[in-house]
């Protein structure tokens, strides 16, 4: 068929989730308490007062969820491991039942012909480690590497794709500077130290995963990246956009791929910069095999002397479509980002590890979910990825966020990102129109035009 934007053979179409957002079973089989258990159990932290105690009950329904993925035809599944199931106190004794759960999940996926892609840290730090300062404490980086070793030792014979962290920017800024996420700390200086320890822990875990792996083992990290555009062509707005890019994108990309923090931002942050020990930057910049990119939107910013540390603020773009998260739908940003990453950082392989959108979904009397806007969102983004591949970007796969509706952090269950609808009362799953459309894309390995 000519009317299809065909992807390269072997392109990995996938779906993504994260442990705390879907598993539930928050205190079963020896699991320890994580900072998200604590946070969601604290009144006033989650928009709808909900918790992840049950979530999608995936801990008990994983077989059904694998069957769902098989029906969709997905080739790969990105999920995260709950550190507290493996090492309940963060360091010290290992909980065999936790390892068994992921062992069964991995076997189930492989039987269904689905490649497991594991994220080791998707935000659910053991509370016991928060009690000693969390990521502000340098020791936690070393505990993370120990945890990585335990998991790799058990699953590394079957799992070949590992991601150390998910979105360290969010962990540091939203968790430790603004306090909207667990652990709810509001201290910018601490946040920058946290970001450094996250990067350090990444580098330490890369070494562990590489050492325990074989020739097929590929290790990467997932960053949330957004192109930043100035609201006007004024020099001030352009400088503001460059700063926003510096703190959001380059602050993580440069250490990992260049081995240093961006000099302009180091200067801008002044007294707030983290303590960096000799040798840290070479650990952080240890060569990785791939970068995972989470892309949802762009930022458009304006210089504003009252705009806090960065002296800028985001602006609303007249005429643009926005999602339920208040994020602008901007597919061209994905193309721009991919081309830039390829040009500036010479990354060996790239995966889109998350892309998707929250819209108001409802089950109509026909028992279906007609989520046309999500379908359009995905199609437009897939087409920009296709264009980037044609222009030479080594994009190897694409994980839609998310397999199913789930606990959207501080928004609770109020935002639905799934291509599968979840009725939280009954735990019934309903494949949305976007899910059926994705099924066709995967079967064709291309986007119908
Ligand atoms: C990303 C997170 C993911 C999900 C999406 C909507 O920042 O990695 O868990 O919440 O946003």
PDB file of N, CA and C in Angstrom, residues 155-222:
ATOM      1  N   UNK A 155      16.977 -10.822  36.531  1.00  0.00           N
ATOM      2  CA  UNK A 155      16.227 -10.740  35.264  1.00  0.00           C
ATOM      3  C   UNK A 155      17.110 -10.570  34.029  1.00  0.00           C
ATOM      4  N   UNK A 156      18.392 -10.326  34.256  1.00  0.00           N
ATOM      5  CA  UNK A 156      19.276  -9.956  33.149  1.00  0.00           C
ATOM      6  C   UNK A 156      19.452 -11.018  32.077  1.00  0.00           C
ATOM      7  N   UNK A 157      19.150 -12.270  32.419  1.00  0.00           N
ATOM      8  CA  UNK A 157      19.253 -13.314  31.386  1.00  0.00           C
ATOM      9  C   UNK A 157      18.174 -13.142  30.325  1.00  0.00           C
ATOM     10  N   UNK A 158      17.046 -12.499  30.702  1.00  0.00           N
ATOM     11  CA  UNK A 158      15.924 -12.344  29.766  1.00  0.00           C
ATOM     12  C   UNK A 158      15.642 -10.904  29.363  1.00  0.00           C
ATOM     13  N   UNK A 159      16.024  -9.961  30.214  1.00  0.00           N
ATOM     14  CA  UNK A 159      15.756  -8.547  29.911  1.00  0.00           C
ATOM     15  C   UNK A 159      17.019  -7.909  29.339  1.00  0.00           C
ATOM     16  N   UNK A 160      16.901  -7.319  28.157  1.00  0.00           N
ATOM     17  CA  UNK A 160      18.076  -6.764  27.483  1.00  0.00           C
ATOM     18  C   UNK A 160      18.050  -5.241  27.380  1.00  0.00           C
ATOM     19  N   UNK A 161      16.934  -4.638  27.768  1.00  0.00           N
ATOM     20  CA  UNK A 161      16.846  -3.168  27.699  1.00  0.00           C
ATOM     21  C   UNK A 161      16.526  -2.595  29.068  1.00  0.00           C
ATOM     22  N   UNK A 162      17.432  -1.758  29.534  1.00  0.00           N
ATOM     23  CA  UNK A 162      17.326  -1.190  30.882  1.00  0.00           C
ATOM     24  C   UNK A 162      17.370   0.324  30.826  1.00  0.00           C
ATOM     25  N   UNK A 163      16.494   0.944  31.594  1.00  0.00           N
ATOM     26  CA  UNK A 163      16.554   2.387  31.779  1.00  0.00           C
ATOM     27  C   UNK A 163      16.769   2.645  33.264  1.00  0.00           C
ATOM     28  N   UNK A 164      17.763   3.424  33.569  1.00  0.00           N
ATOM     29  CA  UNK A 164      18.066   3.693  34.970  1.00  0.00           C
ATOM     30  C   UNK A 164      16.953   4.546  35.587  1.00  0.00           C
ATOM     31  N   UNK A 165      16.787   5.764  35.055  1.00  0.00           N
ATOM     32  CA  UNK A 165      15.832   6.706  35.637  1.00  0.00           C
ATOM     33  C   UNK A 165      14.769   7.125  34.656  1.00  0.00           C
ATOM     34  N   UNK A 166      13.618   7.490  35.204  1.00  0.00           N
ATOM     35  CA  UNK A 166      12.597   8.183  34.433  1.00  0.00           C
ATOM     36  C   UNK A 166      12.557   9.652  34.859  1.00  0.00           C
ATOM     37  N   UNK A 167      12.854  10.531  33.914  1.00  0.00           N
ATOM     38  CA  UNK A 167      12.665  11.969  34.100  1.00  0.00           C
ATOM     39  C   UNK A 167      13.265  12.543  35.393  1.00  0.00           C
ATOM     40  N   UNK A 168      14.574  12.501  35.514  1.00  0.00           N
ATOM     41  CA  UNK A 168      15.190  13.076  36.717  1.00  0.00           C
ATOM     42  C   UNK A 168      14.852  14.557  36.932  1.00  0.00           C
ATOM     43  N   UNK A 169      14.570  15.270  35.857  1.00  0.00           N
ATOM     44  CA  UNK A 169      14.159  16.679  36.021  1.00  0.00           C
ATOM     45  C   UNK A 169      12.911  16.764  36.901  1.00  0.00           C
ATOM     46  N   UNK A 170      11.940  15.899  36.629  1.00  0.00           N
ATOM     47  CA  UNK A 170      10.686  15.931  37.406  1.00  0.00           C
ATOM     48  C   UNK A 170      10.968  15.545  38.858  1.00  0.00           C
ATOM     49  N   UNK A 171      11.768  14.526  39.043  1.00  0.00           N
ATOM     50  CA  UNK A 171      12.084  14.088  40.410  1.00  0.00           C
ATOM     51  C   UNK A 171      12.677  15.256  41.198  1.00  0.00           C
ATOM     52  N   UNK A 172      13.668  15.911  40.598  1.00  0.00           N
ATOM     53  CA  UNK A 172      14.377  16.971  41.321  1.00  0.00           C
ATOM     54  C   UNK A 172      13.505  18.213  41.509  1.00  0.00           C
ATOM     55  N   UNK A 173      12.934  18.712  40.420  1.00  0.00           N
ATOM     56  CA  UNK A 173      12.235  20.001  40.504  1.00  0.00           C
ATOM     57  C   UNK A 173      10.834  19.883  41.081  1.00  0.00           C
ATOM     58  N   UNK A 174      10.054  18.919  40.583  1.00  0.00           N
ATOM     59  CA  UNK A 174       8.668  18.836  41.046  1.00  0.00           C
ATOM     60  C   UNK A 174       8.603  18.211  42.444  1.00  0.00           C
ATOM     61  N   UNK A 175       9.540  17.310  42.740  1.00  0.00           N
ATOM     62  CA  UNK A 175       9.555  16.646  44.038  1.00  0.00           C
ATOM     63  C   UNK A 175      10.277  17.425  45.130  1.00  0.00           C
ATOM     64  N   UNK A 176      11.385  18.104  44.772  1.00  0.00           N
ATOM     65  CA  UNK A 176      12.229  18.722  45.804  1.00  0.00           C
ATOM     66  C   UNK A 176      12.296  20.257  45.758  1.00  0.00           C
ATOM     67  N   UNK A 177      11.883  20.862  44.609  1.00  0.00           N
ATOM     68  CA  UNK A 177      11.922  22.332  44.573  1.00  0.00           C
ATOM     69  C   UNK A 177      10.524  22.927  44.730  1.00  0.00           C
ATOM     70  N   UNK A 178       9.532  22.296  44.089  1.00  0.00           N
ATOM     71  CA  UNK A 178       8.172  22.843  44.163  1.00  0.00           C
ATOM     72  C   UNK A 178       7.297  22.082  45.141  1.00  0.00           C
ATOM     73  N   UNK A 179       7.646  20.835  45.407  1.00  0.00           N
ATOM     74  CA  UNK A 179       6.881  20.051  46.380  1.00  0.00           C
ATOM     75  C   UNK A 179       5.522  19.556  45.907  1.00  0.00           C
ATOM     76  N   UNK A 180       5.270  19.597  44.593  1.00  0.00           N
ATOM     77  CA  UNK A 180       3.986  19.080  44.098  1.00  0.00           C
ATOM     78  C   UNK A 180       3.958  17.553  44.043  1.00  0.00           C
ATOM     79  N   UNK A 181       5.127  16.963  44.005  1.00  0.00           N
ATOM     80  CA  UNK A 181       5.253  15.493  43.993  1.00  0.00           C
ATOM     81  C   UNK A 181       5.971  15.057  45.267  1.00  0.00           C
ATOM     82  N   UNK A 182       5.880  13.749  45.545  1.00  0.00           N
ATOM     83  CA  UNK A 182       6.651  13.208  46.656  1.00  0.00           C
ATOM     84  C   UNK A 182       8.142  13.470  46.398  1.00  0.00           C
ATOM     85  N   UNK A 183       8.923  13.792  47.418  1.00  0.00           N
ATOM     86  CA  UNK A 183       8.564  13.816  48.845  1.00  0.00           C
ATOM     87  C   UNK A 183       7.972  15.154  49.313  1.00  0.00           C
ATOM     88  N   UNK A 184       7.687  16.073  48.396  1.00  0.00           N
ATOM     89  CA  UNK A 184       7.006  17.305  48.794  1.00  0.00           C
ATOM     90  C   UNK A 184       7.906  18.346  49.433  1.00  0.00           C
ATOM     91  N   UNK A 185       9.179  18.372  49.019  1.00  0.00           N
ATOM     92  CA  UNK A 185      10.132  19.333  49.592  1.00  0.00           C
ATOM     93  C   UNK A 185      10.207  20.572  48.695  1.00  0.00           C
ATOM     94  N   UNK A 186      10.406  21.748  49.323  1.00  0.00           N
ATOM     95  CA  UNK A 186      10.474  22.990  48.545  1.00  0.00           C
ATOM     96  C   UNK A 186      11.783  23.693  48.846  1.00  0.00           C
ATOM     97  N   UNK A 187      12.825  23.274  48.143  1.00  0.00           N
ATOM     98  CA  UNK A 187      14.136  23.871  48.395  1.00  0.00           C
ATOM     99  C   UNK A 187      14.985  23.736  47.125  1.00  0.00           C
ATOM    100  N   UNK A 188      15.212  24.848  46.454  1.00  0.00           N
ATOM    101  CA  UNK A 188      15.880  24.814  45.152  1.00  0.00           C
ATOM    102  C   UNK A 188      17.315  24.306  45.247  1.00  0.00           C
ATOM    103  N   UNK A 189      17.998  24.716  46.301  1.00  0.00           N
ATOM    104  CA  UNK A 189      19.389  24.280  46.459  1.00  0.00           C
ATOM    105  C   UNK A 189      19.440  22.750  46.595  1.00  0.00           C
ATOM    106  N   UNK A 190      18.523  22.241  47.414  1.00  0.00           N
ATOM    107  CA  UNK A 190      18.439  20.787  47.595  1.00  0.00           C
ATOM    108  C   UNK A 190      18.100  20.114  46.261  1.00  0.00           C
ATOM    109  N   UNK A 191      17.176  20.714  45.508  1.00  0.00           N
ATOM    110  CA  UNK A 191      16.756  20.112  44.236  1.00  0.00           C
ATOM    111  C   UNK A 191      17.945  19.940  43.283  1.00  0.00           C
ATOM    112  N   UNK A 192      18.824  20.932  43.243  1.00  0.00           N
ATOM    113  CA  UNK A 192      19.977  20.818  42.338  1.00  0.00           C
ATOM    114  C   UNK A 192      20.961  19.753  42.818  1.00  0.00           C
ATOM    115  N   UNK A 193      21.068  19.607  44.130  1.00  0.00           N
ATOM    116  CA  UNK A 193      21.925  18.528  44.647  1.00  0.00           C
ATOM    117  C   UNK A 193      21.300  17.168  44.343  1.00  0.00           C
ATOM    118  N   UNK A 194      19.984  17.116  44.476  1.00  0.00           N
ATOM    119  CA  UNK A 194      19.247  15.890  44.140  1.00  0.00           C
ATOM    120  C   UNK A 194      19.482  15.518  42.672  1.00  0.00           C
ATOM    121  N   UNK A 195      19.371  16.505  41.782  1.00  0.00           N
ATOM    122  CA  UNK A 195      19.580  16.239  40.355  1.00  0.00           C
ATOM    123  C   UNK A 195      20.973  15.651  40.135  1.00  0.00           C
ATOM    124  N   UNK A 196      21.954  16.193  40.850  1.00  0.00           N
ATOM    125  CA  UNK A 196      23.313  15.665  40.692  1.00  0.00           C
ATOM    126  C   UNK A 196      23.412  14.218  41.188  1.00  0.00           C
ATOM    127  N   UNK A 197      22.804  13.939  42.314  1.00  0.00           N
ATOM    128  CA  UNK A 197      22.867  12.561  42.838  1.00  0.00           C
ATOM    129  C   UNK A 197      22.095  11.584  41.954  1.00  0.00           C
ATOM    130  N   UNK A 198      21.010  12.069  41.352  1.00  0.00           N
ATOM    131  CA  UNK A 198      20.281  11.208  40.410  1.00  0.00           C
ATOM    132  C   UNK A 198      21.183  10.860  39.230  1.00  0.00           C
ATOM    133  N   UNK A 199      21.865  11.868  38.710  1.00  0.00           N
ATOM    134  CA  UNK A 199      22.770  11.619  37.579  1.00  0.00           C
ATOM    135  C   UNK A 199      23.908  10.690  37.995  1.00  0.00           C
ATOM    136  N   UNK A 200      24.442  10.939  39.186  1.00  0.00           N
ATOM    137  CA  UNK A 200      25.515  10.066  39.682  1.00  0.00           C
ATOM    138  C   UNK A 200      25.012   8.624  39.798  1.00  0.00           C
ATOM    139  N   UNK A 201      23.827   8.461  40.350  1.00  0.00           N
ATOM    140  CA  UNK A 201      23.280   7.112  40.528  1.00  0.00           C
ATOM    141  C   UNK A 201      23.046   6.449  39.176  1.00  0.00           C
ATOM    142  N   UNK A 202      22.677   7.263  38.200  1.00  0.00           N
ATOM    143  CA  UNK A 202      22.522   6.741  36.830  1.00  0.00           C
ATOM    144  C   UNK A 202      23.850   6.142  36.361  1.00  0.00           C
ATOM    145  N   UNK A 203      24.907   6.937  36.467  1.00  0.00           N
ATOM    146  CA  UNK A 203      26.221   6.473  35.998  1.00  0.00           C
ATOM    147  C   UNK A 203      26.672   5.210  36.733  1.00  0.00           C
ATOM    148  N   UNK A 204      26.448   5.184  38.044  1.00  0.00           N
ATOM    149  CA  UNK A 204      26.842   4.005  38.834  1.00  0.00           C
ATOM    150  C   UNK A 204      26.058   2.778  38.374  1.00  0.00           C
ATOM    151  N   UNK A 205      24.770   2.969  38.123  1.00  0.00           N
ATOM    152  CA  UNK A 205      23.932   1.839  37.695  1.00  0.00           C
ATOM    153  C   UNK A 205      24.299   1.387  36.278  1.00  0.00           C
ATOM    154  N   UNK A 206      24.685   2.322  35.431  1.00  0.00           N
ATOM    155  CA  UNK A 206      25.104   1.943  34.072  1.00  0.00           C
ATOM    156  C   UNK A 206      26.267   0.947  34.172  1.00  0.00           C
ATOM    157  N   UNK A 207      27.214   1.250  35.043  1.00  0.00           N
ATOM    158  CA  UNK A 207      28.368   0.354  35.188  1.00  0.00           C
ATOM    159  C   UNK A 207      27.935  -1.034  35.634  1.00  0.00           C
ATOM    160  N   UNK A 208      27.060  -1.068  36.627  1.00  0.00           N
ATOM    161  CA  UNK A 208      26.567  -2.340  37.170  1.00  0.00           C
ATOM    162  C   UNK A 208      25.838  -3.138  36.094  1.00  0.00           C
ATOM    163  N   UNK A 209      24.935  -2.467  35.383  1.00  0.00           N
ATOM    164  CA  UNK A 209      24.111  -3.156  34.379  1.00  0.00           C
ATOM    165  C   UNK A 209      24.966  -3.659  33.227  1.00  0.00           C
ATOM    166  N   UNK A 210      25.956  -2.877  32.856  1.00  0.00           N
ATOM    167  CA  UNK A 210      26.850  -3.298  31.773  1.00  0.00           C
ATOM    168  C   UNK A 210      27.693  -4.496  32.223  1.00  0.00           C
ATOM    169  N   UNK A 211      28.193  -4.414  33.441  1.00  0.00           N
ATOM    170  CA  UNK A 211      29.035  -5.503  33.953  1.00  0.00           C
ATOM    171  C   UNK A 211      28.256  -6.810  34.050  1.00  0.00           C
ATOM    172  N   UNK A 212      27.004  -6.725  34.503  1.00  0.00           N
ATOM    173  CA  UNK A 212      26.213  -7.942  34.677  1.00  0.00           C
ATOM    174  C   UNK A 212      25.580  -8.414  33.368  1.00  0.00           C
ATOM    175  N   UNK A 213      25.581  -7.565  32.361  1.00  0.00           N
ATOM    176  CA  UNK A 213      24.912  -7.901  31.114  1.00  0.00           C
ATOM    177  C   UNK A 213      25.808  -8.641  30.144  1.00  0.00           C
ATOM    178  N   UNK A 214      25.235  -8.899  28.962  1.00  0.00           N
ATOM    179  CA  UNK A 214      26.011  -9.544  27.908  1.00  0.00           C
ATOM    180  C   UNK A 214      26.077  -8.611  26.702  1.00  0.00           C
ATOM    181  N   UNK A 215      26.516  -9.154  25.568  1.00  0.00           N
ATOM    182  CA  UNK A 215      26.702  -8.310  24.391  1.00  0.00           C
ATOM    183  C   UNK A 215      25.397  -7.661  23.915  1.00  0.00           C
ATOM    184  N   UNK A 216      24.270  -8.294  24.245  1.00  0.00           N
ATOM    185  CA  UNK A 216      22.969  -7.754  23.800  1.00  0.00           C
ATOM    186  C   UNK A 216      22.403  -6.690  24.731  1.00  0.00           C
ATOM    187  N   UNK A 217      22.953  -6.599  25.943  1.00  0.00           N
ATOM    188  CA  UNK A 217      22.378  -5.704  26.948  1.00  0.00           C
ATOM    189  C   UNK A 217      22.543  -4.244  26.544  1.00  0.00           C
ATOM    190  N   UNK A 218      21.438  -3.508  26.566  1.00  0.00           N
ATOM    191  CA  UNK A 218      21.480  -2.086  26.225  1.00  0.00           C
ATOM    192  C   UNK A 218      20.960  -1.281  27.405  1.00  0.00           C
ATOM    193  N   UNK A 219      21.709  -0.238  27.733  1.00  0.00           N
ATOM    194  CA  UNK A 219      21.372   0.554  28.904  1.00  0.00           C
ATOM    195  C   UNK A 219      21.187   2.018  28.500  1.00  0.00           C
ATOM    196  N   UNK A 220      20.162   2.629  29.058  1.00  0.00           N
ATOM    197  CA  UNK A 220      19.898   4.038  28.766  1.00  0.00           C
ATOM    198  C   UNK A 220      19.239   4.745  29.927  1.00  0.00           C
ATOM    199  N   UNK A 221      18.799   5.952  29.665  1.00  0.00           N
ATOM    200  CA  UNK A 221      18.087   6.754  30.662  1.00  0.00           C
ATOM    201  C   UNK A 221      16.945   7.452  29.936  1.00  0.00           C
ATOM    202  N   UNK A 222      15.910   7.805  30.672  1.00  0.00           N
ATOM    203  CA  UNK A 222      14.762   8.487  30.077  1.00  0.00           C
ATOM    204  C   UNK A 222      14.695   9.930  30.567  1.00  0.00           C
TER     205      UNK A 222
END
